[in-house]
Coordinates of C-alpha atoms in Angstrom, one line a residue:
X1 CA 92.5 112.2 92.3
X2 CA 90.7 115.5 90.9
X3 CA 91.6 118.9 91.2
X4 CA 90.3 120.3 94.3
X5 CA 88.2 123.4 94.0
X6 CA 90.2 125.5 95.6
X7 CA 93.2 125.0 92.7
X8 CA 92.3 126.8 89.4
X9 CA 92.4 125.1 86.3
X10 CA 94.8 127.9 85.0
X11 CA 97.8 129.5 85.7
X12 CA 98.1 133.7 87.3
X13 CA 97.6 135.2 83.7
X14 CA 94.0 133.0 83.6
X15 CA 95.8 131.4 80.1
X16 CA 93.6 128.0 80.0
X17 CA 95.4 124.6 79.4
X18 CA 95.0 124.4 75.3
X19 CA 96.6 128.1 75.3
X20 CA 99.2 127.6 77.8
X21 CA 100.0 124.6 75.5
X22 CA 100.1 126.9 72.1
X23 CA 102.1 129.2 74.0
X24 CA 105.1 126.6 75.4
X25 CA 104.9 125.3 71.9
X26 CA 105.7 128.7 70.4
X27 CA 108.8 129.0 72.7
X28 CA 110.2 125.6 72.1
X29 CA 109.3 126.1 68.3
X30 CA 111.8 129.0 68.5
X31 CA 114.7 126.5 70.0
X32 CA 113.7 124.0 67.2
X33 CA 114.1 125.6 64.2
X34 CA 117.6 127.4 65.0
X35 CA 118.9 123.9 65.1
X36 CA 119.7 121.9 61.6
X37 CA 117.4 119.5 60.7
X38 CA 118.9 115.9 61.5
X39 CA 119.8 113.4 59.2
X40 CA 117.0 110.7 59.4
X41 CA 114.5 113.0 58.2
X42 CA 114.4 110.8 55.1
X43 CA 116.4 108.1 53.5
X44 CA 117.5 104.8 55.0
X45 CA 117.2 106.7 58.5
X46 CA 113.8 107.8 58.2
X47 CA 111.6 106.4 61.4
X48 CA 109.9 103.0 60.6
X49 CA 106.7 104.1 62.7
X50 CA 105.5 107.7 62.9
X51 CA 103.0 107.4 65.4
X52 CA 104.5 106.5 68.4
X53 CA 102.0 105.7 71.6
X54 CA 104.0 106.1 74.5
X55 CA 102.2 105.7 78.0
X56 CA 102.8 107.3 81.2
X57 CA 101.4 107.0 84.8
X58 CA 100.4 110.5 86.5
X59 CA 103.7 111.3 88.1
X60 CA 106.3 114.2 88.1
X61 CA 108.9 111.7 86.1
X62 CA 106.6 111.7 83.0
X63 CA 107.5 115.0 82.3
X64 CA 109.8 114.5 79.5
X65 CA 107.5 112.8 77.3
X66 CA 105.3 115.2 77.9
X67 CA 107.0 118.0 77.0
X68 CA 109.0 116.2 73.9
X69 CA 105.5 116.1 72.8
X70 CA 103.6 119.6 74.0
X71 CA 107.0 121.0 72.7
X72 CA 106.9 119.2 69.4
X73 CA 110.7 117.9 69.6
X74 CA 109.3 114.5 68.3
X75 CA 108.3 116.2 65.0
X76 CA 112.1 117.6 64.7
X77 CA 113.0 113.7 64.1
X78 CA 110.4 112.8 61.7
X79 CA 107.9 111.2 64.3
X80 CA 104.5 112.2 66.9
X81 CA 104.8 110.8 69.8
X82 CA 101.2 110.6 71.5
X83 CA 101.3 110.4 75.2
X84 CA 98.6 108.2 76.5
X85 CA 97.7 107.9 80.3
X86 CA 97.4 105.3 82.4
X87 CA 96.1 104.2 85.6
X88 CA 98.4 101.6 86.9
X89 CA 101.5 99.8 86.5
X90 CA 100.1 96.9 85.7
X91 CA 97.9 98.0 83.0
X92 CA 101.1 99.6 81.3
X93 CA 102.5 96.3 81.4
X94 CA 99.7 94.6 80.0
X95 CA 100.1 97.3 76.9
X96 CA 103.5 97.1 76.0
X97 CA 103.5 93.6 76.0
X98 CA 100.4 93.2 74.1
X99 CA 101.6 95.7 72.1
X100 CA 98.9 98.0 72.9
X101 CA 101.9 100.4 73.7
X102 CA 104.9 101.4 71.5
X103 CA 106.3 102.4 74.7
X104 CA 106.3 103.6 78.0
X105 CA 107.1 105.8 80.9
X106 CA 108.0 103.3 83.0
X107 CA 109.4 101.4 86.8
X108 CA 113.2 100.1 85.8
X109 CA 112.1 96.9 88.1
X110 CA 108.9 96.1 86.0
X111 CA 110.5 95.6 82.5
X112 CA 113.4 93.6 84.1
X113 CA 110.3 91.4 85.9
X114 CA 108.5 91.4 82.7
X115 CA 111.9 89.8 80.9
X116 CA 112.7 87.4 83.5
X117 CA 108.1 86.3 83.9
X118 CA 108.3 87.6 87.3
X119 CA 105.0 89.1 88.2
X120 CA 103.4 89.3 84.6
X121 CA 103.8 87.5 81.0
X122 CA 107.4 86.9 80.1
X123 CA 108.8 89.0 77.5
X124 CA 111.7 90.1 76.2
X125 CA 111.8 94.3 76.9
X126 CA 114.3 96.6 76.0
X127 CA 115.4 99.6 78.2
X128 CA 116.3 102.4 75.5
X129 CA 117.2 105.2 77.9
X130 CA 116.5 106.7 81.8
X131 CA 114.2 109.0 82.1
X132 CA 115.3 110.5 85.1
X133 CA 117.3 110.2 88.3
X134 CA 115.9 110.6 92.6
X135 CA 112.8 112.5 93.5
X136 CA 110.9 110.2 95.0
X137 CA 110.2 109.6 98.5
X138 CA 108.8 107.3 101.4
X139 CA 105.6 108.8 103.4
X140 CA 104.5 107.8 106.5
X141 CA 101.2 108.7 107.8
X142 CA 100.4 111.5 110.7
X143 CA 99.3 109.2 112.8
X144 CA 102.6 107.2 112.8
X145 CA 104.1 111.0 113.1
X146 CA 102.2 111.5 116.2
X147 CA 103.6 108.6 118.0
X148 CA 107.5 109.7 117.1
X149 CA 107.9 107.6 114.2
X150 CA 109.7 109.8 111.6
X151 CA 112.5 108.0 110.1
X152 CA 114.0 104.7 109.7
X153 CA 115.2 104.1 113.8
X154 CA 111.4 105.7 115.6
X155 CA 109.8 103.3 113.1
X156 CA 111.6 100.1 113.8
X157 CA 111.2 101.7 117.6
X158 CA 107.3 101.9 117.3
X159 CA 106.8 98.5 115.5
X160 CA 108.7 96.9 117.9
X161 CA 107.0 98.4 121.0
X162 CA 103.3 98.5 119.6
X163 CA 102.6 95.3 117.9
X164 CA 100.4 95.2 115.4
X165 CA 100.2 93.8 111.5
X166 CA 101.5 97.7 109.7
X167 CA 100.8 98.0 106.2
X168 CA 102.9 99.6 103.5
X169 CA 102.3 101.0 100.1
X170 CA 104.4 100.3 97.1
X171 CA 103.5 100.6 93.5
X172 CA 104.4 97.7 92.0
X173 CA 105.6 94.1 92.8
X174 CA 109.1 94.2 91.0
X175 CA 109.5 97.8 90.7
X176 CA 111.5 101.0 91.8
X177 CA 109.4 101.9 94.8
X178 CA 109.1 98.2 96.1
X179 CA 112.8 98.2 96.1
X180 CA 113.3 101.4 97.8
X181 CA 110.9 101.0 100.7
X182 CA 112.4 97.3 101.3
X183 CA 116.1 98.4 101.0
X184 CA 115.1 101.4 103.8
X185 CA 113.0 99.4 106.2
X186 CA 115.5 96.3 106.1
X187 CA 118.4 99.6 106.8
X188 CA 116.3 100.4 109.9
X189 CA 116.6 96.5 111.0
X190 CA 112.8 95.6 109.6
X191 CA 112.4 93.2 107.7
X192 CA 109.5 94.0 104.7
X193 CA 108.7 90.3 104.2
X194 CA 108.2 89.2 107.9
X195 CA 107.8 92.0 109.9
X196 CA 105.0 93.9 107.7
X197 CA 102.5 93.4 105.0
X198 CA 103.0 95.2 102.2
X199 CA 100.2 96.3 99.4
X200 CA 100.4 97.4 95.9
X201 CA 98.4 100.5 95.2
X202 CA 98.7 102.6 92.1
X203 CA 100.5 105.8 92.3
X204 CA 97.7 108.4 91.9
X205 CA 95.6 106.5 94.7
X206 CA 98.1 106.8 97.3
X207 CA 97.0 109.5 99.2
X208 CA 93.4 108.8 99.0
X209 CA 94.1 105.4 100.7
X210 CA 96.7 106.9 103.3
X211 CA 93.4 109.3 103.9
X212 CA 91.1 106.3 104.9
X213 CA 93.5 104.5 107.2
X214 CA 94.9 101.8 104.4
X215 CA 98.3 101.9 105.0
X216 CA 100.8 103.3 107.9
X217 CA 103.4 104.3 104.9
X218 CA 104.4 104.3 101.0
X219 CA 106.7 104.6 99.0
X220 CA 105.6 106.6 95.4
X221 CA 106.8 109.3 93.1
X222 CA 106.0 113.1 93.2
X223 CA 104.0 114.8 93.3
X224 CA 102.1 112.4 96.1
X225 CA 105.0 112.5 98.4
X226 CA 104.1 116.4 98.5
X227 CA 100.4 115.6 98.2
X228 CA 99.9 114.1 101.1
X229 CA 102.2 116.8 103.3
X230 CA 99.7 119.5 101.7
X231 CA 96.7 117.5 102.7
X232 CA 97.9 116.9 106.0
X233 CA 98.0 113.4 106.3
X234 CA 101.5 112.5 105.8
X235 CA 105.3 113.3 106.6
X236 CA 108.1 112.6 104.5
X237 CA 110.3 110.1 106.3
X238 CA 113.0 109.7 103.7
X239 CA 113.3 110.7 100.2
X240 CA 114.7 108.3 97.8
X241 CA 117.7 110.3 96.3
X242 CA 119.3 109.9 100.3
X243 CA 118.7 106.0 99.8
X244 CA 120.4 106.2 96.7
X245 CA 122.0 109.4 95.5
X246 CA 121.4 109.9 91.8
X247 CA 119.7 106.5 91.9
X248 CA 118.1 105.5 88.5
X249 CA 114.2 105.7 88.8
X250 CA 111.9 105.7 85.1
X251 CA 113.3 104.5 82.0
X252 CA 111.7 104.2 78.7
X253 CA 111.0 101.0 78.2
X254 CA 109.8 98.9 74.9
X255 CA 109.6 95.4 74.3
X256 CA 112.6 93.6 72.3
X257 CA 110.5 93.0 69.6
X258 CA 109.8 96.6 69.1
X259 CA 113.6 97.9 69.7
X260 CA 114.5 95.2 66.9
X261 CA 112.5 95.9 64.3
X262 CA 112.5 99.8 64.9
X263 CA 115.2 101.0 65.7
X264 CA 115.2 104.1 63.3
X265 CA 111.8 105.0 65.6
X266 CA 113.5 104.0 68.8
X267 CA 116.4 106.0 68.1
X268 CA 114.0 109.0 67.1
X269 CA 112.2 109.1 70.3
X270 CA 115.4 108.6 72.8
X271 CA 116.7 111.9 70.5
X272 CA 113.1 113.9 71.3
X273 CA 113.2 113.3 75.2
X274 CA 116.7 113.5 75.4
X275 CA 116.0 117.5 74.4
X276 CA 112.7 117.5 76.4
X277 CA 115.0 116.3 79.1
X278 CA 118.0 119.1 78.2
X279 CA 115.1 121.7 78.1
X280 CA 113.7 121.0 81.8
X281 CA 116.8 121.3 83.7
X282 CA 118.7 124.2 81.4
X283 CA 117.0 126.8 84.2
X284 CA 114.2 127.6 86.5
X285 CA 111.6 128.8 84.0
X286 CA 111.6 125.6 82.3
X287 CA 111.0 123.9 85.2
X288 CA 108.2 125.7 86.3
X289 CA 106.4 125.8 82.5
X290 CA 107.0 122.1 82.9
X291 CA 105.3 122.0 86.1
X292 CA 102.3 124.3 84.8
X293 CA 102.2 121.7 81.7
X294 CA 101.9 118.3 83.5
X295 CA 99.7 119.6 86.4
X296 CA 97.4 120.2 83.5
X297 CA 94.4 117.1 83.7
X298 CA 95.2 115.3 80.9
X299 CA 98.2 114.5 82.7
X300 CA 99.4 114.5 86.6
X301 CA 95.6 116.4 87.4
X302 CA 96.8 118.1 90.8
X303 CA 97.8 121.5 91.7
X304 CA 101.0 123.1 90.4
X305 CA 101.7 123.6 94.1
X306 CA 102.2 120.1 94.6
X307 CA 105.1 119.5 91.8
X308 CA 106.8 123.1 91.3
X309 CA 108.4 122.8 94.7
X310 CA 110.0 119.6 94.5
X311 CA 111.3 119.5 91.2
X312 CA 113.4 123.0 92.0
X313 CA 114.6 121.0 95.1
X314 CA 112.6 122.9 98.2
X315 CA 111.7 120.1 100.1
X316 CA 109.7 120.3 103.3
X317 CA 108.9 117.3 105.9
X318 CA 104.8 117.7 106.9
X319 CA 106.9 118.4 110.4
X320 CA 108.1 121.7 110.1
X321 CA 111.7 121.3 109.1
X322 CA 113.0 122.6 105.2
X323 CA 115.3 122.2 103.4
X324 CA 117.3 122.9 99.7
X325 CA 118.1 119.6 98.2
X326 CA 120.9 119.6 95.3
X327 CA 120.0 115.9 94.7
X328 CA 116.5 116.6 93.9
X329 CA 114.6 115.1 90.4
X330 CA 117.0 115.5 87.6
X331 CA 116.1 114.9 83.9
X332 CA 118.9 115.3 82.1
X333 CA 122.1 116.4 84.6
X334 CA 124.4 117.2 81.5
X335 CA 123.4 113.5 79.8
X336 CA 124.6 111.8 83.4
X337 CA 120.8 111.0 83.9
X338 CA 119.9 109.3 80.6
X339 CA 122.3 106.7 80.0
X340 CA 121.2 103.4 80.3
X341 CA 123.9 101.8 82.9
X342 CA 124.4 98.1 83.0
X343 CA 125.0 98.4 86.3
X344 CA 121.7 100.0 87.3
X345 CA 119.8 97.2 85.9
X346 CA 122.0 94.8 87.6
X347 CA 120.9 96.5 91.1
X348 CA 117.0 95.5 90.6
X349 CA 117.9 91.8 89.6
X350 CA 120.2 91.8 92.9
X351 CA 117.1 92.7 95.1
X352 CA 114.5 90.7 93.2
X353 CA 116.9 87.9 94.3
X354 CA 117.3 89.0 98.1
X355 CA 113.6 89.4 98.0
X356 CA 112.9 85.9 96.8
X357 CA 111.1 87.2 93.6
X358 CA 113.3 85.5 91.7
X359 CA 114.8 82.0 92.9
X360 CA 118.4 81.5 91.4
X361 CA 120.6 83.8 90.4
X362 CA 120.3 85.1 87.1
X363 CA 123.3 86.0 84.2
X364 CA 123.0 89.3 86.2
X365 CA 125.2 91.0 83.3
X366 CA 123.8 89.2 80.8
X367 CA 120.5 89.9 81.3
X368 CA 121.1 93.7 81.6
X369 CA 123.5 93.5 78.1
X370 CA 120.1 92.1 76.2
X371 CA 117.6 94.3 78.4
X372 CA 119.7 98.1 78.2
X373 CA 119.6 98.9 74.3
X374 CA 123.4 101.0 74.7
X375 CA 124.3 101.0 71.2
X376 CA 121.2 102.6 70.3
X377 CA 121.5 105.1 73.3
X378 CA 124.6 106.0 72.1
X379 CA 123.6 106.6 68.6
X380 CA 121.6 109.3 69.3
X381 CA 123.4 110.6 72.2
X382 CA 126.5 111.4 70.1
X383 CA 123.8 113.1 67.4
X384 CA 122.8 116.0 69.9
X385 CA 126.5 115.7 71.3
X386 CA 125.6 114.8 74.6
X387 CA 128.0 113.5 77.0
X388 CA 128.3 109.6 77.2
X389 CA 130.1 107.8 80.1
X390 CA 133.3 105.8 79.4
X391 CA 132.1 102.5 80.8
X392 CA 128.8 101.2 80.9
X393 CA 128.8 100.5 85.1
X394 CA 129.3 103.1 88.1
X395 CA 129.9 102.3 91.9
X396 CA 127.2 103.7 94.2
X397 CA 126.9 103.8 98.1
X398 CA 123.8 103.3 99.6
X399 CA 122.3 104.0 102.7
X400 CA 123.4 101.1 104.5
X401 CA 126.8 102.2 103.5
X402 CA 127.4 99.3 100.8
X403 CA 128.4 100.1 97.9
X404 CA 127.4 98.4 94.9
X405 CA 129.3 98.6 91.6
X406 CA 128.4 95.5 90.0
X407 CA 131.6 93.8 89.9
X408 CA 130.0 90.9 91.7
X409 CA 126.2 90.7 91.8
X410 CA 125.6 87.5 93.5
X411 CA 128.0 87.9 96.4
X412 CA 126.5 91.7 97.4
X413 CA 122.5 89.9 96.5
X414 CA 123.8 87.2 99.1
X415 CA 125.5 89.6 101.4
X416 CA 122.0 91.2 103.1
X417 CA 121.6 90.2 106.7
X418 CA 117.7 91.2 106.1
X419 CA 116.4 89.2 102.8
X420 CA 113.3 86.8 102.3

């Protein structure tokens, strides 16, 4: 997706991208240097690995390693994290687990697939921290609009009444926004596996192929939710953080491998976002220099128009209704955000199950205790003093008014009415 022409490649002042950077750089160098430098600067501490190459896909949620970069946290904690984008999910899988990849931005649900061999190599990953919490959202085209399907109910309505094969969008087999559009469809009584085919398409080519009649609906991260409202050829039908309030969404992921043998460099980076994180949400200004940054074409490549909205919460439908969400995309929420829950991880092995793309049931918490890298979490939480949780699960209710706590995983993955 390129800019259109009609959306400048700079901000009001007419400050291009490289000085806009320079300038964000200058303000964060200000917040830097008031603070002590930390202990692993050298000694036994120092980071293993410098360079770190992290990648990212073009969404809203990469923005806080981004930021740790453009606002040179990284170098606070003795490393540079290089940000490197990609075009699909599947390609940053490829990369971390060739190795290609230090890291990455990336779907909770792909680096549990990845550990488990479902759809990819099988490798052990590490989950080092989340990245960031709701903000993403299920589209469904105008044309579906135009025949009173808005929500969960007027679509089960409409594919009951007009049969047909209706195609939706998700971005990856295993991942976040498979799990949300199946959990909300199967709500509404439809049932993903049987009742509709469903694609993978990569994030930034969602809108393009909603444009050319590809699919009736997806599922993606902002800003393409938005996008596709600006452009005309979507509504929002549900956003994500209503599926799942304060649901977990990116993490930065690594491989096992990696986590093991760096974990002075591992530790270094989840310290750099965590700030980038604490910088975005501390007030409105940050938000919208973050949104300035990442709209930028070396990352997201869109308008600012299409991200600074959402991420302050002022959501609109494509159907005329607006509203103020309080659950919008949070990075940091006073540390709530970051923490790697067992519990969270848990969730996507319960649906790969009821999904059928796993067979058996798993060691649910066993997997997540060698997947979510805690200890190391909590290392450099407790370092910039940020708040940890007493207990590494939380009880959520969902849509469908279950709730899920992960007390016992294989009785709620077994307790759907709607599964494969």
């Amino acid at each position: 997706m390129n800019r259109t022409n009609a959306m400048p490649m700079h901000n009001k002042e007419g400050l291009m991208s490289e000085e806009r950077r320079t300038l964000l750089a200058g303000a964060a160098g200000a917040a830097v240097s008031a603070l002590s430098p930390m202990a692993w600067a050298a000694g036994s501490d120092k980071p293993e690995k410098e360079e770190v190459r992290i990648g990212f896909i073009p969404l809203t949620d990469c923005a806080s390693i981004v930021m740790a970069s453009v606002l040179g946290f990284d170098k606070k904690y003795g490393i540079k994290i290089i940000p490197t984008k990609e075009a699909s999910w599947a390609g940053v899988r490829d990369k971390l687990v060739n190795g290609e990849l230090d890291m990455a931005h990336v779907l909770y649900g792909l680096i549990y697939g990845v550990h488990l061999g479902v759809s990819g190599p099988k490798k052990d990953m590490a989950v080092l921290m989340t990245l960031n919490n709701n903000g993403q959202a299920i589209t469904l085209s105008k044309k579906l609009a135009d025949k009173g399907a808005v929500d969960g109910a007027s679509l089960a309505k409409l594919m009951a009444t007009e049969k047909r094969e209706y195609t939706f969008a998700q971005t990856f087999p295993t991942g976040t926004h498979a799990m949300w559009l199946y959990y909300w469809l199967a709500s509404a009584g439809v049932n993903p596996m049987k009742d509709a085919k469903v694609i993978t398409v990569p994030p930034p080519q969602m809108v393009a192929n909603m444009r050319v009649g590809n699919m009736d609906g997806f599922c993606v991260g902002e800003p393409w939710n938005h996008r596709a409202i600006v452009d005309g050829i979507g509504i929002t039908a549900v956003t994500t953080q209503d599926v799942w309030k304060d649901h977990p969404e990116k993490v930065l992921g690594t491989t096992g491998e990696f986590a093991k043998k760096y974990p002075n460099t591992a530790r270094a980076v989840i310290m750099a976002v965590l700030e980038a994180s604490r910088w975005i949400d501390a007030g409105l200004q940050n938000k919208l220099k973050m949104a300035d940054t990442i709209a930028d074409k070396s990352y997201v490549n869109t308008g600012v128009d299409a991200i600074n909205q959402r991420i302050l919460g002022r959501y609109q439908n494509g159907l005329g209704k607006t509203w103020d969400d309080p659950n919008h995309m949070k990075f940091f929420n006073d540390g709530a955000v970051n923490f790697p829950y067992l519990s969270d991880g848990m969730w996507f092995l319960t649906q790969h199950k009821r999904w059928g793309l796993i067979k058996e049931h798993p060691d649910y918490l066993g997997v997540a205790k060698q997947i979510n890298q805690i200890e190391l979490y909590k290392q450099a939480a407790s370092q910039l003093k940020v708040n940890i949780p007493s207990a590494p699960m939380r009880t959520s209710k969902l849509i469908d008014g279950v709730t899920w706590d992960g007390k016992d995983p294989a009785k709620y993955a077994d307790s759907f009415k709607v599964k494969a």
